[in-house]
mmCIF file with all atom_site columns, C-alpha atoms in Angstrom:
data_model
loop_
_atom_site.group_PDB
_atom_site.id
_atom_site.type_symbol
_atom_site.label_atom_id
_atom_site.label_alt_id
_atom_site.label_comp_id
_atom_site.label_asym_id
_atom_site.label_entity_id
_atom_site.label_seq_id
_atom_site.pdbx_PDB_ins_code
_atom_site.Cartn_x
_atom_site.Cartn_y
_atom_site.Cartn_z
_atom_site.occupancy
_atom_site.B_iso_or_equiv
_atom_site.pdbx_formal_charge
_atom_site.auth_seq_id
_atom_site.auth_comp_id
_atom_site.auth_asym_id
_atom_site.auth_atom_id
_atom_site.pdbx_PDB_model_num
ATOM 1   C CA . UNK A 1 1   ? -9.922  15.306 12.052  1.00 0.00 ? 1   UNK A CA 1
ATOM 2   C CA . UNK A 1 2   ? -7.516  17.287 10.343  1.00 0.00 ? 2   UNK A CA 1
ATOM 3   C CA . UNK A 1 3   ? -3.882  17.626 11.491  1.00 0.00 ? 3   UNK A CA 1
ATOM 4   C CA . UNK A 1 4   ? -3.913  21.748 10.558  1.00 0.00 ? 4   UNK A CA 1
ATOM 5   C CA . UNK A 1 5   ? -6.667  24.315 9.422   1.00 0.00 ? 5   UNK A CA 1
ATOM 6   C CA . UNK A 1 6   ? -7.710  24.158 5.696   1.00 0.00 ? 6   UNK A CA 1
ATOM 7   C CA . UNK A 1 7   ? -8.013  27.273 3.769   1.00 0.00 ? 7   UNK A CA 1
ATOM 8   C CA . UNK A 1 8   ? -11.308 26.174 2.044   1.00 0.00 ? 8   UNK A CA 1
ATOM 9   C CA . UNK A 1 9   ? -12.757 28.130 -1.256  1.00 0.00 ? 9   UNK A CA 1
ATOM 10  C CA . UNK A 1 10  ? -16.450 28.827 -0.852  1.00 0.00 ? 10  UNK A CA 1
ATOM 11  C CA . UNK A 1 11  ? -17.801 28.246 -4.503  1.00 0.00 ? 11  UNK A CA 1
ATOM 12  C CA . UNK A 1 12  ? -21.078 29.451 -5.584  1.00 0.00 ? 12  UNK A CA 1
ATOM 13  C CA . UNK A 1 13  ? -23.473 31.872 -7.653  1.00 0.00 ? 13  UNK A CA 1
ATOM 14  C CA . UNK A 1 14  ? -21.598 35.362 -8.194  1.00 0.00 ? 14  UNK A CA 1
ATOM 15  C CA . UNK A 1 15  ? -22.643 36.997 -11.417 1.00 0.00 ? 15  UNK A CA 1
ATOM 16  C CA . UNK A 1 16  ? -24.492 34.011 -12.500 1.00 0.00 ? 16  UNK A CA 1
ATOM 17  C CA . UNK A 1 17  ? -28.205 34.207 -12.918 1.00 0.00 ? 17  UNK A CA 1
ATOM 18  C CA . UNK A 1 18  ? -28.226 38.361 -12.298 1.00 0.00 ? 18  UNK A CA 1
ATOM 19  C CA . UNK A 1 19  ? -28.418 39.874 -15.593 1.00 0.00 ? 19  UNK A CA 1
ATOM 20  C CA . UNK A 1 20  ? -25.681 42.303 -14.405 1.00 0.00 ? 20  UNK A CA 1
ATOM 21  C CA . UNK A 1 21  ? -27.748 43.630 -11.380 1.00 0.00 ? 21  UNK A CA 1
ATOM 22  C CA . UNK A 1 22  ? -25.242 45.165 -8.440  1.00 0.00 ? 22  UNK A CA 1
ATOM 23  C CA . UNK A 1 23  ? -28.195 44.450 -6.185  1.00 0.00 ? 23  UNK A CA 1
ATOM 24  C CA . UNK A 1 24  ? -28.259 40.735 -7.371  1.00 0.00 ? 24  UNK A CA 1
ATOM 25  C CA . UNK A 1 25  ? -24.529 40.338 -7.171  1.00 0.00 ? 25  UNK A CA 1
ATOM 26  C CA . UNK A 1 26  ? -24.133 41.467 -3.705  1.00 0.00 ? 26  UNK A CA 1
ATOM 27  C CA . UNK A 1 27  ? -27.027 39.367 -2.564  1.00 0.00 ? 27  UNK A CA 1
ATOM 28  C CA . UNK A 1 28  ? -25.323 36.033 -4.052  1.00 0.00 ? 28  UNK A CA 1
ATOM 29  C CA . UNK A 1 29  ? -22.067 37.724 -2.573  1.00 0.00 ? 29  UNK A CA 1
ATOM 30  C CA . UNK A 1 30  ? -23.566 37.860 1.095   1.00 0.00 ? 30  UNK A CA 1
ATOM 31  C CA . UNK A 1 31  ? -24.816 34.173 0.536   1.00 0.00 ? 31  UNK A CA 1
ATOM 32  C CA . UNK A 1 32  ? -21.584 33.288 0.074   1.00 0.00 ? 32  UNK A CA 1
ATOM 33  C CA . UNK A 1 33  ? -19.815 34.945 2.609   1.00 0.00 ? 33  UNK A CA 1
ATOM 34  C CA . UNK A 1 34  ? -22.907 33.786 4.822   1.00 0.00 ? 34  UNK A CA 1
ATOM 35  C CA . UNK A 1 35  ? -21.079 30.357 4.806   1.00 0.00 ? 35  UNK A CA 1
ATOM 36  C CA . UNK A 1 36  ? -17.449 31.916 5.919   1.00 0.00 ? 36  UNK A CA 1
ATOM 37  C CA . UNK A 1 37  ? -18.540 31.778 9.348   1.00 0.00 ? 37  UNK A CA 1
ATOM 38  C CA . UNK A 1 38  ? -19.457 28.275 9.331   1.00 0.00 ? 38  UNK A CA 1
ATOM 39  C CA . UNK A 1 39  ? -16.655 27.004 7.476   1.00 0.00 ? 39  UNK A CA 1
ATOM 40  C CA . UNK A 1 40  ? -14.096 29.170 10.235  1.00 0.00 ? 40  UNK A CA 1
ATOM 41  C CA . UNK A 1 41  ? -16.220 27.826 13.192  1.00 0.00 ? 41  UNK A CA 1
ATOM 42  C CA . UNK A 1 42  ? -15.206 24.367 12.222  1.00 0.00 ? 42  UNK A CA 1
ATOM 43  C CA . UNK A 1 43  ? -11.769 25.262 12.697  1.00 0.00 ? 43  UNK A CA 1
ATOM 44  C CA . UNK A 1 44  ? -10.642 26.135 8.892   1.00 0.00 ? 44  UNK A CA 1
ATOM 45  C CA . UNK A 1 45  ? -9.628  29.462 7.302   1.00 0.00 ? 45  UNK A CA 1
ATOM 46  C CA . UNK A 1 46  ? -12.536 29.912 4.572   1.00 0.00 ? 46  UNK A CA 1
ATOM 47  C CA . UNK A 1 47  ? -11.488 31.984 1.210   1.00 0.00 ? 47  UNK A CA 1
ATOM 48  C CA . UNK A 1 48  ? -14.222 33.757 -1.430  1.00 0.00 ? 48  UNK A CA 1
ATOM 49  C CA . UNK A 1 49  ? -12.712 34.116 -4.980  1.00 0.00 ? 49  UNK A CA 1
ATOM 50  C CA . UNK A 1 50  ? -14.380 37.890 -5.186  1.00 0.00 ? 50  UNK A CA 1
ATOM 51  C CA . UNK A 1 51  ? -12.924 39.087 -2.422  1.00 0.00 ? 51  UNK A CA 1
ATOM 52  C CA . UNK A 1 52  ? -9.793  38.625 -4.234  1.00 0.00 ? 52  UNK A CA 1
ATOM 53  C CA . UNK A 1 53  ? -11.021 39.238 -7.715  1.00 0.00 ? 53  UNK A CA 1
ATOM 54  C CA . UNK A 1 54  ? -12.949 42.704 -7.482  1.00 0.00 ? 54  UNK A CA 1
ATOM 55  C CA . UNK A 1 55  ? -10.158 44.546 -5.510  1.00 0.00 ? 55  UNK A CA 1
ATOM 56  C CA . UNK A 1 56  ? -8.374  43.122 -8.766  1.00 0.00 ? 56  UNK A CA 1
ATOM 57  C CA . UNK A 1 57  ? -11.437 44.695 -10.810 1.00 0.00 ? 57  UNK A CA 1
ATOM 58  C CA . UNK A 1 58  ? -11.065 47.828 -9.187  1.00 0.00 ? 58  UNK A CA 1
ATOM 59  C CA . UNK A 1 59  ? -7.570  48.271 -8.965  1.00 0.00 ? 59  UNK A CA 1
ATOM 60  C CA . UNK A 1 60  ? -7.902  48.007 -13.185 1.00 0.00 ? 60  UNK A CA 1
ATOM 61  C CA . UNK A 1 61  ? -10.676 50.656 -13.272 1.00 0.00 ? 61  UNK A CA 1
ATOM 62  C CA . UNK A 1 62  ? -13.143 48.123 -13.497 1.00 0.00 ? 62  UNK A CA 1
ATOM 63  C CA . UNK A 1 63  ? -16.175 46.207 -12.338 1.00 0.00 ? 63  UNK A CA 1
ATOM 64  C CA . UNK A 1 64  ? -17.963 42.393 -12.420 1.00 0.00 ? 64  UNK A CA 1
ATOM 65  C CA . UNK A 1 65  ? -19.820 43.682 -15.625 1.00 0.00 ? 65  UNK A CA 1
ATOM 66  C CA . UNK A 1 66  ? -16.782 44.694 -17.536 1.00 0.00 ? 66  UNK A CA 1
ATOM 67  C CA . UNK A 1 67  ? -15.194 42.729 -20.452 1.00 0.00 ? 67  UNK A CA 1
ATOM 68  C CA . UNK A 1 68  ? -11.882 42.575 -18.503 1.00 0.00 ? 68  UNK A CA 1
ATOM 69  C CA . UNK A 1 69  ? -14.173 40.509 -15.557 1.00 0.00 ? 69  UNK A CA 1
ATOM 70  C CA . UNK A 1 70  ? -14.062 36.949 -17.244 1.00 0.00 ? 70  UNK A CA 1
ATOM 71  C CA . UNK A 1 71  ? -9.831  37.852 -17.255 1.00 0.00 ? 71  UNK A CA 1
ATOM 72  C CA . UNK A 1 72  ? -9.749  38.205 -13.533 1.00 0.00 ? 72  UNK A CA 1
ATOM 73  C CA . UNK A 1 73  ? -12.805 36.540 -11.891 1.00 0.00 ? 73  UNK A CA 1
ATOM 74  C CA . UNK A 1 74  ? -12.175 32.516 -13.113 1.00 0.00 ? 74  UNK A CA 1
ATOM 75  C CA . UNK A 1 75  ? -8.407  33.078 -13.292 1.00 0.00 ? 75  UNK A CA 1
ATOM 76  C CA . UNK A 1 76  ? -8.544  34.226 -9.680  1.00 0.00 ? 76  UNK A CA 1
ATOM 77  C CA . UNK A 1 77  ? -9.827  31.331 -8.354  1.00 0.00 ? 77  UNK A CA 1
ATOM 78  C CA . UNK A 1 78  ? -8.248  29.095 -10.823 1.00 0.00 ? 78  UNK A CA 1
ATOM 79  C CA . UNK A 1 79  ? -4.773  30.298 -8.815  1.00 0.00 ? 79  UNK A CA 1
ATOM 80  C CA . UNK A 1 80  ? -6.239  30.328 -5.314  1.00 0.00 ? 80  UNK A CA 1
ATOM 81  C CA . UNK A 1 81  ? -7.057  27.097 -6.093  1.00 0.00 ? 81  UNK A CA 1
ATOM 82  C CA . UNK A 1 82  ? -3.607  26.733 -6.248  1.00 0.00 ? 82  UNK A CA 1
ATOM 83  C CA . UNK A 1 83  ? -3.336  27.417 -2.324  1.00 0.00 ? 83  UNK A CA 1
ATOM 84  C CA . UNK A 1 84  ? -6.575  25.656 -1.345  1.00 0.00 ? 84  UNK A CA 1
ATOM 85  C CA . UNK A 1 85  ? -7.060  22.000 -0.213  1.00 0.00 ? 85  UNK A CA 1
ATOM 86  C CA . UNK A 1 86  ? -10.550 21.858 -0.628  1.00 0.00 ? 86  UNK A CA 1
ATOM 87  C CA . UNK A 1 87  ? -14.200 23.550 -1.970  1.00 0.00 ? 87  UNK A CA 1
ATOM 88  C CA . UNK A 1 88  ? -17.459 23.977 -0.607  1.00 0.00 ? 88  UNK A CA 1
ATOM 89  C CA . UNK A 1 89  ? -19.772 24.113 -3.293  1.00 0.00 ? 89  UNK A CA 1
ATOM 90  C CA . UNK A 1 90  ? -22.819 25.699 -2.459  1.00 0.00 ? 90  UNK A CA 1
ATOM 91  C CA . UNK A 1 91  ? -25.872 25.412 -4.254  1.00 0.00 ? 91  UNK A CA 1
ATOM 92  C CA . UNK A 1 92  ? -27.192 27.409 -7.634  1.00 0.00 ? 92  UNK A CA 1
ATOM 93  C CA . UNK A 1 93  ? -26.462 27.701 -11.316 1.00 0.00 ? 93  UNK A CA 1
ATOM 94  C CA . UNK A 1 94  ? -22.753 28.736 -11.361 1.00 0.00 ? 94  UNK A CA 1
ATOM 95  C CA . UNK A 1 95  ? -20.175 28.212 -14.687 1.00 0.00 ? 95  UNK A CA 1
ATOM 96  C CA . UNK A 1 96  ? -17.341 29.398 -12.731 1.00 0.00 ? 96  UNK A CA 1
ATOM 97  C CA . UNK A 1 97  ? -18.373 27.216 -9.458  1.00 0.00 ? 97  UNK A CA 1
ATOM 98  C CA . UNK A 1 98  ? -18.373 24.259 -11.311 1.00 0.00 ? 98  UNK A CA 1
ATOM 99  C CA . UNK A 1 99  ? -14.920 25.121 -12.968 1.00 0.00 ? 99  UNK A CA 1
ATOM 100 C CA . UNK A 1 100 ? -14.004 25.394 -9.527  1.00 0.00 ? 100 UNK A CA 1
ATOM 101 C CA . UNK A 1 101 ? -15.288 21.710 -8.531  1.00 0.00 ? 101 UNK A CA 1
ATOM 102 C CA . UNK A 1 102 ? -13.500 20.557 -11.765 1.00 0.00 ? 102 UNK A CA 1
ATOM 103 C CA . UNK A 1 103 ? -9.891  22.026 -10.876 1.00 0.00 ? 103 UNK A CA 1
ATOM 104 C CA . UNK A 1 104 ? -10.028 20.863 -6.957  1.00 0.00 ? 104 UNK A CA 1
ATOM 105 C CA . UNK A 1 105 ? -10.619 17.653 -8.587  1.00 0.00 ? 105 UNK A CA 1
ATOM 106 C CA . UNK A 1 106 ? -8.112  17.234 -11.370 1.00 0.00 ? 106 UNK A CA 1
ATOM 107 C CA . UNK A 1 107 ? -6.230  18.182 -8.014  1.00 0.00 ? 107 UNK A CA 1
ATOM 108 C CA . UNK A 1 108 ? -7.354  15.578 -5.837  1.00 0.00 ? 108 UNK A CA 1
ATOM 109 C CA . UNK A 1 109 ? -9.062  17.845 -3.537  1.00 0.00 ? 109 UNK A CA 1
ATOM 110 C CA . UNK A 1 110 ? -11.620 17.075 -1.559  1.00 0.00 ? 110 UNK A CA 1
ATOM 111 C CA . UNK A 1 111 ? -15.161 18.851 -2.894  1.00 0.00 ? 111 UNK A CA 1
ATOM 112 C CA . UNK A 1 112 ? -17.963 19.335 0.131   1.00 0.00 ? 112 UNK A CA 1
ATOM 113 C CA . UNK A 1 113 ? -21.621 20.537 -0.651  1.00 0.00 ? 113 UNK A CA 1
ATOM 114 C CA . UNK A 1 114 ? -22.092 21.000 2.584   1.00 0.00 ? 114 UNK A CA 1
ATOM 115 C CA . UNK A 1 115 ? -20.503 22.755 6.180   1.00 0.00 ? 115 UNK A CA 1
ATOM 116 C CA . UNK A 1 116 ? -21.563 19.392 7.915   1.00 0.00 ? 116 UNK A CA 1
ATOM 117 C CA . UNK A 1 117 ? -19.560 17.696 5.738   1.00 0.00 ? 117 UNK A CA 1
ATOM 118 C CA . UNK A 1 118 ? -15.820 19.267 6.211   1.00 0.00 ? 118 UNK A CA 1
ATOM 119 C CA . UNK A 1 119 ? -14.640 17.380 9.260   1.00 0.00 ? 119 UNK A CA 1
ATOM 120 C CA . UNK A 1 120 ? -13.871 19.844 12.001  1.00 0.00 ? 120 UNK A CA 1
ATOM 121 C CA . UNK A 1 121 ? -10.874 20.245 14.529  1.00 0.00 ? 121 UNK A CA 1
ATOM 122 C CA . UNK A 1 122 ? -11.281 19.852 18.241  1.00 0.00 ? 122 UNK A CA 1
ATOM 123 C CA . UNK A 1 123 ? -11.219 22.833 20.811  1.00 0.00 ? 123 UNK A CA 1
ATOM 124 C CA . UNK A 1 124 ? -7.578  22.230 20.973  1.00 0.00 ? 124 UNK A CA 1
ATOM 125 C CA . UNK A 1 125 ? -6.421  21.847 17.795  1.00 0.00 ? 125 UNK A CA 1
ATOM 126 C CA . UNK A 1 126 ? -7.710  25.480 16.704  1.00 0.00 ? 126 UNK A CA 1
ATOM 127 C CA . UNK A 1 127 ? -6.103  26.663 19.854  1.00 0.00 ? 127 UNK A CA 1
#
């Protein structure tokens, strides 16, 4: 068990693998957020890089298919990273997932592939 909640980046396909399709992107979006629930029911805080990044996007008049996306969307999670102490990794082809497994290692933090995995806090710890 964990002595406080984690604030846990949920890594995974975003852009990758969609050509650019809005419809694909939000699909692999949902899938992620899809795991935000279990990650939060185990007592943690969970954290998607996009939902930081494409306020970013849009704040710049931008979009995920615009040049100035590979600026914001990696280095995003490259400084949340910063404030995380540890990944889930879910499945798929993903260049900036894997970046993300690479940093919370170089940082020494721990990398799960799966909700089952991140150990959970009791009733009264998340109290």
């Amino acid at each position: 068990m964990t002595d406080k909640p984690m604030l846990i980046l949920i890594a995974g396909p975003y852009r990758s693998g969609t050509d650019g399709d809005p419809q694909a992107m939000a699909t692999n979006l949902a899938r992620l957020e899809a795991a935000a629930w279990p990650v939060f029911a185990t007592g943690h805080l969970p954290v998607i890089g996009e939902w930081v990044a494409l306020p970013v996007l849009r704040s710049a008049g931008a979009g995920p298919n615009d040049p100035l996306a590979d600026q914001v969307l990696y280095p995003t999670a490259e400084r949340l990273l910063a404030h995380c102490d540890a990944v889930l990794r879910l499945p798929g082809d993903s260049t900036g997932a894997d970046q993300d497994v690479a940093t919370a290692r170089r940082r020494g933090l721990p990398v799960y592939y799966d909700v089952a995995e991140i150990p959970g806090r009791t009733a009264q710890e998340t109290a």
